[in-house]
PDB file of C-alpha atoms and ligand atoms in Angstrom:
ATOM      1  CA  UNK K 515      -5.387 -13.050  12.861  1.00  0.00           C
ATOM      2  CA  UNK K 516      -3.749 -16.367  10.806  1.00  0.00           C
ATOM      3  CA  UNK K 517      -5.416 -16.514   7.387  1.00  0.00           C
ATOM      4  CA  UNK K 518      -5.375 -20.364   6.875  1.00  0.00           C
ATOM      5  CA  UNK K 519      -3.414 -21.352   3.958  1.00  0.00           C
ATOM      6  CA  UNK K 520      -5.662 -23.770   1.502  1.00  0.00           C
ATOM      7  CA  UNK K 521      -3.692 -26.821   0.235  1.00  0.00           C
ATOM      8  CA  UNK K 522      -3.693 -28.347  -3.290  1.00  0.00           C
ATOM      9  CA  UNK K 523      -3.518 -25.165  -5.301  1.00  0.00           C
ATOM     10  CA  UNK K 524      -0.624 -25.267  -8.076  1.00  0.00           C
ATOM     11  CA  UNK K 525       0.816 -21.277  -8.617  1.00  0.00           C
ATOM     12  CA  UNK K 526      -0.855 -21.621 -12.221  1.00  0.00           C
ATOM     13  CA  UNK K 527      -3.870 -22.374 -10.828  1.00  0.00           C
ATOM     14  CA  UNK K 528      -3.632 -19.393  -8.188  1.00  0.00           C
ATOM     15  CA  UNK K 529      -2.545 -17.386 -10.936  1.00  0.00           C
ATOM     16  CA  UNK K 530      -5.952 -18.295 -13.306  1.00  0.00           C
ATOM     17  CA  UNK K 531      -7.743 -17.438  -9.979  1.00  0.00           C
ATOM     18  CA  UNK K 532      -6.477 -14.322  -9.109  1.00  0.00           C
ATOM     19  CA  UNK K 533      -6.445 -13.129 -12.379  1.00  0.00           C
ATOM     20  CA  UNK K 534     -10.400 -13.878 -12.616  1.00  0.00           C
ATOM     21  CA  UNK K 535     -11.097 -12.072  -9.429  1.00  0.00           C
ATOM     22  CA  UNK K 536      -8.991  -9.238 -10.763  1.00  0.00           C
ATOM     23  CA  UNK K 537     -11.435  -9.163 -13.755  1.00  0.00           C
ATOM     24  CA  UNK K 538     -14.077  -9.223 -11.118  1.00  0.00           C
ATOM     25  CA  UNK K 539     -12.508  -6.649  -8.941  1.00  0.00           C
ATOM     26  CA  UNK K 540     -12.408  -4.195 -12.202  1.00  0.00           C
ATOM     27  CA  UNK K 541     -15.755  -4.725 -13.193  1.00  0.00           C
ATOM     28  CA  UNK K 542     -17.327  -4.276  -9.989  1.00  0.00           C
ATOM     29  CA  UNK K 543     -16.285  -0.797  -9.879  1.00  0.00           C
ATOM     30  CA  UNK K 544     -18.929   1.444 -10.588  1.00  0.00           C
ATOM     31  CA  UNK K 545     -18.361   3.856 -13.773  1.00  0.00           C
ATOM     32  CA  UNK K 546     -18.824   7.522 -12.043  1.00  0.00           C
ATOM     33  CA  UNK K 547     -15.948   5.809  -9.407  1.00  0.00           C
ATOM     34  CA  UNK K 548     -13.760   4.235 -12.442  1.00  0.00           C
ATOM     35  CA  UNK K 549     -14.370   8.356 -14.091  1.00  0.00           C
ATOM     36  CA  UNK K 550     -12.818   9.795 -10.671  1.00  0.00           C
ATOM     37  CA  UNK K 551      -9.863   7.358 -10.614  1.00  0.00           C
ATOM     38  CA  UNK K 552      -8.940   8.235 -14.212  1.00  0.00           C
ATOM     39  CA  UNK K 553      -8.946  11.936 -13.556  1.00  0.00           C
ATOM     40  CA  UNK K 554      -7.562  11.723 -10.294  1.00  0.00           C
ATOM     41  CA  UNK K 555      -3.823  13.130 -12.012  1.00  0.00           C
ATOM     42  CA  UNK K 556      -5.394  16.247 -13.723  1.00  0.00           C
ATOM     43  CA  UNK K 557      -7.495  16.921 -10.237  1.00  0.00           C
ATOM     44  CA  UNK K 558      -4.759  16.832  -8.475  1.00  0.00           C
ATOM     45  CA  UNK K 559      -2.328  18.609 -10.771  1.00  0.00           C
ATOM     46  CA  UNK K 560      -5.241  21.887 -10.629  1.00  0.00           C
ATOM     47  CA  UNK K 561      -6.248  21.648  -6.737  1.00  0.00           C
ATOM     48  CA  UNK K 562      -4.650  24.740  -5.590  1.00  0.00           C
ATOM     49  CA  UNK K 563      -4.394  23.508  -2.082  1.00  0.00           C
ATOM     50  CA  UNK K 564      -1.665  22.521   0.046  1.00  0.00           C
ATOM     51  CA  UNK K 565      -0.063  19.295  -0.097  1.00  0.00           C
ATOM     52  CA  UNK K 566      -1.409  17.581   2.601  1.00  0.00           C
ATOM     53  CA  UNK K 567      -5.358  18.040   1.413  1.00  0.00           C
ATOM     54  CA  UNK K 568      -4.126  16.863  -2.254  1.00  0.00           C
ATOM     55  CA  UNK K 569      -2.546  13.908  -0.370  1.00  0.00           C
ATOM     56  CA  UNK K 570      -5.868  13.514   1.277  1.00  0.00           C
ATOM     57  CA  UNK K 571      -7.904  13.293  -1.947  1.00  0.00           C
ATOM     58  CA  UNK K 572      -5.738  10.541  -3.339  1.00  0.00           C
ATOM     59  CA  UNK K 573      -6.278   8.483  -0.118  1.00  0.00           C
ATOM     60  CA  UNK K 574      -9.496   8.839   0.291  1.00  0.00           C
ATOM     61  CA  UNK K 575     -10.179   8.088  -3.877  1.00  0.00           C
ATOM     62  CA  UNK K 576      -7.984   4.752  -3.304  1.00  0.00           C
ATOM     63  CA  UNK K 577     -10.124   3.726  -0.111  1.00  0.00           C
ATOM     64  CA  UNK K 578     -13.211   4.318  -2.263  1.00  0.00           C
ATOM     65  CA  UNK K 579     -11.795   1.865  -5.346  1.00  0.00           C
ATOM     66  CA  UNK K 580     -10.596  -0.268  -2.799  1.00  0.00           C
ATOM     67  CA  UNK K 581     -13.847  -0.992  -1.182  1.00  0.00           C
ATOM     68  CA  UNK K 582     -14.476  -2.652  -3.711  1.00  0.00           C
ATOM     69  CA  UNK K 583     -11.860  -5.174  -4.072  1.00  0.00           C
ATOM     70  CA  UNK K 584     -12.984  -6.547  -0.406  1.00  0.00           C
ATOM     71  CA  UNK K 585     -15.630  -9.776  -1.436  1.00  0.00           C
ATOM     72  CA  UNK K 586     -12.039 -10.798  -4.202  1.00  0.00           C
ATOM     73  CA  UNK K 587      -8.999  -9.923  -2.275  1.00  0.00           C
ATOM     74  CA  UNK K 588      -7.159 -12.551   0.345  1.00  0.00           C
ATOM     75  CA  UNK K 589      -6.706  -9.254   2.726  1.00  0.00           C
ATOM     76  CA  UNK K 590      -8.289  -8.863   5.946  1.00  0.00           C
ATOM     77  CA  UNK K 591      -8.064  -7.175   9.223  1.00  0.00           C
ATOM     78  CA  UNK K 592      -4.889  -8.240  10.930  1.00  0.00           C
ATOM     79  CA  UNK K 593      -3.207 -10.376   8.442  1.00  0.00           C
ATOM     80  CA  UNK K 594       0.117  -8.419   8.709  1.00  0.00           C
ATOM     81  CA  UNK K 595       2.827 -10.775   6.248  1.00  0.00           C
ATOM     82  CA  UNK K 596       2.777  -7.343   4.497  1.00  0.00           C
ATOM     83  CA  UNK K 597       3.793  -5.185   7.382  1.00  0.00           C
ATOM     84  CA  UNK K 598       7.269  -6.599   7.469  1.00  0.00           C
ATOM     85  CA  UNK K 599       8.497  -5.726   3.982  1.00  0.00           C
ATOM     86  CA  UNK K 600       9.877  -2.433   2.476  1.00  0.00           C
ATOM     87  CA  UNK K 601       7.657   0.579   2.759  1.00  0.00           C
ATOM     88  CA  UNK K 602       8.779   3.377   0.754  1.00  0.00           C
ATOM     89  CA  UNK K 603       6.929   6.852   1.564  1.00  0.00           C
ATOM     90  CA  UNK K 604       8.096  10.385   0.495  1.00  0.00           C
ATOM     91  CA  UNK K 605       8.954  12.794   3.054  1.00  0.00           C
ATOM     92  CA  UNK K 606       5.328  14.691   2.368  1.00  0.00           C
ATOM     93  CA  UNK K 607       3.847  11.491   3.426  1.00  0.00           C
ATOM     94  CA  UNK K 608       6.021  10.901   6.174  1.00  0.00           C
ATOM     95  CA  UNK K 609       4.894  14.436   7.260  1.00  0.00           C
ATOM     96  CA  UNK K 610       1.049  14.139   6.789  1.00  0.00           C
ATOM     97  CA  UNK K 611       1.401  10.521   8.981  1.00  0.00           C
ATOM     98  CA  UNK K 612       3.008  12.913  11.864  1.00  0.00           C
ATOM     99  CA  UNK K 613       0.728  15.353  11.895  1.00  0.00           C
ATOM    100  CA  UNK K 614      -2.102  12.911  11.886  1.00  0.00           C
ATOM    101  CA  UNK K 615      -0.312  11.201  15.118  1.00  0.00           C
ATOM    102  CA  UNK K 616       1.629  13.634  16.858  1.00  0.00           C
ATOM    103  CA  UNK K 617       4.877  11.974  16.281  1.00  0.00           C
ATOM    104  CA  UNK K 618       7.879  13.823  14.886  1.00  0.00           C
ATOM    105  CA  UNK K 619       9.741  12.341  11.439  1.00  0.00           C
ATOM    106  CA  UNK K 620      13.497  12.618  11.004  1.00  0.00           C
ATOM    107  CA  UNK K 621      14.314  15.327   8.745  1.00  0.00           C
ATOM    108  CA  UNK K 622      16.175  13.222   6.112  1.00  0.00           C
ATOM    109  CA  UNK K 623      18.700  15.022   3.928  1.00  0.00           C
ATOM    110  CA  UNK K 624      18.713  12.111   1.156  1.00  0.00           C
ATOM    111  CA  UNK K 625      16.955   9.360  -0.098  1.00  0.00           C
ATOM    112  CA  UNK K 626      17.642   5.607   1.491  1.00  0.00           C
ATOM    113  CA  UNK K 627      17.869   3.016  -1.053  1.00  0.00           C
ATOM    114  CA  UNK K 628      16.728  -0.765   0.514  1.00  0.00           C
ATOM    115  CA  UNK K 629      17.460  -3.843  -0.744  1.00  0.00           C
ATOM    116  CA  UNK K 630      15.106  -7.002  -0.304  1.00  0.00           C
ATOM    117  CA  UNK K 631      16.765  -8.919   1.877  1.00  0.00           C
ATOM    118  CA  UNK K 632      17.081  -6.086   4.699  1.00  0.00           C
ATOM    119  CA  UNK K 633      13.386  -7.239   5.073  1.00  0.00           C
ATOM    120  CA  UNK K 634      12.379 -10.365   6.615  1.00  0.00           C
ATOM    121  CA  UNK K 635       9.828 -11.443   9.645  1.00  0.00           C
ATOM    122  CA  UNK K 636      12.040 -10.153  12.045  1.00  0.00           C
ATOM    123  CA  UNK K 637      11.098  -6.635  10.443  1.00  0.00           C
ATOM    124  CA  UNK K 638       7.788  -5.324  11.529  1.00  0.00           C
ATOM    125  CA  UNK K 639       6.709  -1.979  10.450  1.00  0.00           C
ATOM    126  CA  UNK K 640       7.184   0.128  13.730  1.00  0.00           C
ATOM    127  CA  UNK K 641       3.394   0.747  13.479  1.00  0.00           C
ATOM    128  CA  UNK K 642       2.346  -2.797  13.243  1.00  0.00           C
ATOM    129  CA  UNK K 643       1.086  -3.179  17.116  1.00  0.00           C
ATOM    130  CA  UNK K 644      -0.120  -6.529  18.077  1.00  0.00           C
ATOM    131  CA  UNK K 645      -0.719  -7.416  14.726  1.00  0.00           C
ATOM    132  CA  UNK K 646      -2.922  -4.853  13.091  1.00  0.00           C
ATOM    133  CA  UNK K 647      -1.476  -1.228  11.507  1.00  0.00           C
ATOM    134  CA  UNK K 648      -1.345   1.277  14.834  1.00  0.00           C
ATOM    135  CA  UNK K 649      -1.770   4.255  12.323  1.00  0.00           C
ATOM    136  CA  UNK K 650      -4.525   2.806  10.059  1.00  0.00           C
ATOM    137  CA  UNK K 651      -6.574   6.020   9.123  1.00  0.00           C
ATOM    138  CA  UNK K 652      -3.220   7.878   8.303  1.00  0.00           C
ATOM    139  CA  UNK K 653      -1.127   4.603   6.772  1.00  0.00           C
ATOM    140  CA  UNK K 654       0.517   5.199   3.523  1.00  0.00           C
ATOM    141  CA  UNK K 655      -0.580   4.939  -0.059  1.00  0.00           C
ATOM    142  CA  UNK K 656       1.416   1.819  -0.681  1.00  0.00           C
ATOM    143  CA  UNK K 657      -0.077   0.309   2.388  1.00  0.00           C
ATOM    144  CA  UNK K 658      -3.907   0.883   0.934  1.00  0.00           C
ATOM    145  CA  UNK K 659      -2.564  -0.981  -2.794  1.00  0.00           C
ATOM    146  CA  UNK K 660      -1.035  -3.622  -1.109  1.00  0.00           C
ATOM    147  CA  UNK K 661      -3.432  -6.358  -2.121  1.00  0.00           C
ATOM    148  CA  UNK K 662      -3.179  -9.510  -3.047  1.00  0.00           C
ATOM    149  CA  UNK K 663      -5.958 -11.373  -4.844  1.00  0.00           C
ATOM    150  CA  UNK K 664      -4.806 -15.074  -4.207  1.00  0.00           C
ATOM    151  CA  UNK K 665      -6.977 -16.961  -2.605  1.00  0.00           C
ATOM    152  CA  UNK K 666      -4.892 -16.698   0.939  1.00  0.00           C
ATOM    153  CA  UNK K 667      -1.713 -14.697   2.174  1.00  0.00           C
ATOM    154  CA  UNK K 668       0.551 -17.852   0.509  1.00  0.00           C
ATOM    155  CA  UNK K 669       2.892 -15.642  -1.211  1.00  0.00           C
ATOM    156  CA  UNK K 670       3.108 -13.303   1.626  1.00  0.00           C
ATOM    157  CA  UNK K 671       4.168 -15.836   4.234  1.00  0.00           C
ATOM    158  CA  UNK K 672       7.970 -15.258   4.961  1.00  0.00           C
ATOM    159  CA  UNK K 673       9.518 -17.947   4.282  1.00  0.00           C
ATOM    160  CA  UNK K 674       7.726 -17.806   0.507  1.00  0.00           C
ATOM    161  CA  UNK K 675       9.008 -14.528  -0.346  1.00  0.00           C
ATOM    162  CA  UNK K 676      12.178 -15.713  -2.350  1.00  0.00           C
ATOM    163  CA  UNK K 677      10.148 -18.742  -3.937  1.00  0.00           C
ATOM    164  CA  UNK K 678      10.883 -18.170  -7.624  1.00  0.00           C
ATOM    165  CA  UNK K 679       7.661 -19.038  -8.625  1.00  0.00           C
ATOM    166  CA  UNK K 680       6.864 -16.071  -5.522  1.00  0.00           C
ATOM    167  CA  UNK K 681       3.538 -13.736  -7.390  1.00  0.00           C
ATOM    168  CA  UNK K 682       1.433 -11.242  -5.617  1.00  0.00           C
ATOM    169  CA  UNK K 683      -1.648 -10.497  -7.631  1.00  0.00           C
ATOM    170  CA  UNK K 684      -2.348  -7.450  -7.112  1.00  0.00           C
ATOM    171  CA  UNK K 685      -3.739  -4.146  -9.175  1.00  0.00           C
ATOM    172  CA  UNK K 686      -1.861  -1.501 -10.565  1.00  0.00           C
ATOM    173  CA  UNK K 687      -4.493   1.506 -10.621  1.00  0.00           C
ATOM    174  CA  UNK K 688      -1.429   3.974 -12.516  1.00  0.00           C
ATOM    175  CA  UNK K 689      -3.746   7.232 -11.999  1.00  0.00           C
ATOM    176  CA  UNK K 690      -3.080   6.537  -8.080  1.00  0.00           C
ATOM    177  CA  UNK K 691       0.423   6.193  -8.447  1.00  0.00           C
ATOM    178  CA  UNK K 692       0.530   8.956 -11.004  1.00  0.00           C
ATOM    179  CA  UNK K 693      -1.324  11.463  -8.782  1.00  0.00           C
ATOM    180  CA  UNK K 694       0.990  10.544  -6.171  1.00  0.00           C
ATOM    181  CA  UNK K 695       3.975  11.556  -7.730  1.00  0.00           C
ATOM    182  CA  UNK K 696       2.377  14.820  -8.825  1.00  0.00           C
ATOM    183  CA  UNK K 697       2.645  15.656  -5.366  1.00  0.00           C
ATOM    184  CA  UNK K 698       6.038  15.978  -5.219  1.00  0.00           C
ATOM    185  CA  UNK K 699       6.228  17.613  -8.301  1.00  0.00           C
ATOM    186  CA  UNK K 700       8.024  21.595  -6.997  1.00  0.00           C
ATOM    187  CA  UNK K 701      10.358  20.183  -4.493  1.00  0.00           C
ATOM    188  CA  UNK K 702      11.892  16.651  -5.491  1.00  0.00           C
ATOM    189  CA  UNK K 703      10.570  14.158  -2.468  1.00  0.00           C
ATOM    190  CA  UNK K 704      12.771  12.441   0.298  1.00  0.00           C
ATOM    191  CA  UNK K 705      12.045   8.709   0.089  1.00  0.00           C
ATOM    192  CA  UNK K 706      12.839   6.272   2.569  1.00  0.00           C
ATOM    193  CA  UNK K 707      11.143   3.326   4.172  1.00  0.00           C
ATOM    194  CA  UNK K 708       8.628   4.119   6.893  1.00  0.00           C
ATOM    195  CA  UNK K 709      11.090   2.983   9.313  1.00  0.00           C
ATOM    196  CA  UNK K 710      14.402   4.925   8.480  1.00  0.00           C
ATOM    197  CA  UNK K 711      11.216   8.369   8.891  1.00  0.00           C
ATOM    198  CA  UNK K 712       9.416   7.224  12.356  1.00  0.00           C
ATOM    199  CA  UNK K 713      12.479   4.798  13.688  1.00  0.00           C
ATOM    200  CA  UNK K 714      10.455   5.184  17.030  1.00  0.00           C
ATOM    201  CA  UNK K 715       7.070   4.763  16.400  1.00  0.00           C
ATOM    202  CA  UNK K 716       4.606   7.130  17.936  1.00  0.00           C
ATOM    203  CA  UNK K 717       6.931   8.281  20.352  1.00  0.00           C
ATOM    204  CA  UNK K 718       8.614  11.844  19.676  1.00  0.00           C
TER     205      UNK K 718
HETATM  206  S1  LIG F1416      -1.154  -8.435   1.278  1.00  0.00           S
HETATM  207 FE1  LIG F1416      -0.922 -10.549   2.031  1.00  0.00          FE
HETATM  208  S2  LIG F1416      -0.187 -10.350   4.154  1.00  0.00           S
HETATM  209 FE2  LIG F1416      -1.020  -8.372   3.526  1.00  0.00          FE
HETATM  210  S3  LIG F1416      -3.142  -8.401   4.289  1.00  0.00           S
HETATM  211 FE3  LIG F1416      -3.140  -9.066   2.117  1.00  0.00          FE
HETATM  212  S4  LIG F1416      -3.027 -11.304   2.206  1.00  0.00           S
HETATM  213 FE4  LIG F1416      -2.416 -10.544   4.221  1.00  0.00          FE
HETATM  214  S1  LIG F1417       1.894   1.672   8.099  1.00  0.00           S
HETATM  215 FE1  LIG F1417       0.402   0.178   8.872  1.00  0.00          FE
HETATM  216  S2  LIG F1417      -0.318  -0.944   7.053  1.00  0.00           S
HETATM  217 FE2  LIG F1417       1.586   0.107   6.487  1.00  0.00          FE
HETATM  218  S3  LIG F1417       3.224  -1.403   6.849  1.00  0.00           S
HETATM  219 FE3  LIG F1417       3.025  -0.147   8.706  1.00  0.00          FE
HETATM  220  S4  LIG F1417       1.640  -1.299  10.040  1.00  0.00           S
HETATM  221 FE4  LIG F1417       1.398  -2.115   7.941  1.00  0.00          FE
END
């Protein structure tokens, strides 16, 4: 689906805009959520469960903040600028996706550092299938907090990426992030882009 891009809009004045449906965003979340999201770290960090249930619990507690950033966020089913870009996962993520679709990672021995400009249009995620994420239930954390809050997908068309003026509004909720790398916490992760795990796709 092509999000249209509105004309006339200065960056400041996406900026102001974003920023006040950021505002919005936050105060729209109900407190008992907001409570959950805060002690998301210290849940996680006394679950004794395996890795892939704690991984669970953060997912599913970013899918329930994230709800409600859908009447202020630019996002929407099949706008997939995003999909092209970096997308770092650790190897316990790469895992959880596999078991989730019966593909197999590769067993990385080292992390793979990216630079920017490896990514461009001509780099779709190798789950992006005719435009929408293939693996949506299952896609990674960084997928779910990928939001922008512009009024449209301007800053996440292609050819705006190196625009230095370039700005994705877009919330940092730390205790996601912050759980997250608890997860990792006895064996130090793997982490690559999606890509360099599942070079294939769904295929074994
Ligand atoms: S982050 Fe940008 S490209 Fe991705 S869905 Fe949102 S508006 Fe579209
Ligand atoms: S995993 Fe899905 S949402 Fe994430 S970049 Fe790939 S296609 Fe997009």
């Amino acid at each position: 689906m092509t999000i249209p891009i509105k004309a006339g809009y200065t960056p400041e004045q996406r900026r102001q805009l974003a920023s006040t449906k950021l505002d919005q965003f936050f105060g729209s979340v109900p407190p008992d959520l907001y409570q959950r999201v805060v002690s998301l770290p210290k849940r996680i960090a006394q679950m004794n469960a395996r890795t892939a249930i704690k991984l669970q619990e953060v997912l599913r507690t970013a899918d329930l903040i994230f709800k409600h950033a859908e009447p202020f966020a630019a996002c929407a089913r099949g706008c997939g600028h995003c999909c092209h870009v970096h997308v770092p996962i650790a190897d316990f993520e790469a895992q959880y996706i596999a078991h989730h679709t019966g593909s197999t990672p590769r067993a990385l021995k080292q992390n793979v550092h990216h630079e920017r400009s490896e990514f461009s249009a001509a780099t779709p995620c190798i789950f992006l299938k005719n435009g929408e994420c293939s693996i949506y239930e299952c896609r990674p954390l960084t997928c779910r907090m990928h939001l922008n809050f512009d009024i449209d997908p301007y800053w996440c068309l292609h050819e705006n990426w190196d625009q230095p003026q370039a700005a994705i509004p877009r919330p940092d909720i730390l205790p996601l992030m912050e759980a997250y790398h608890l997860l990792g916490s006895k064996t130090r992760p793997i982490v690559a882009d999606i890509r360099d795990f599942f070079p294939s796709g769904k295929t074994t």
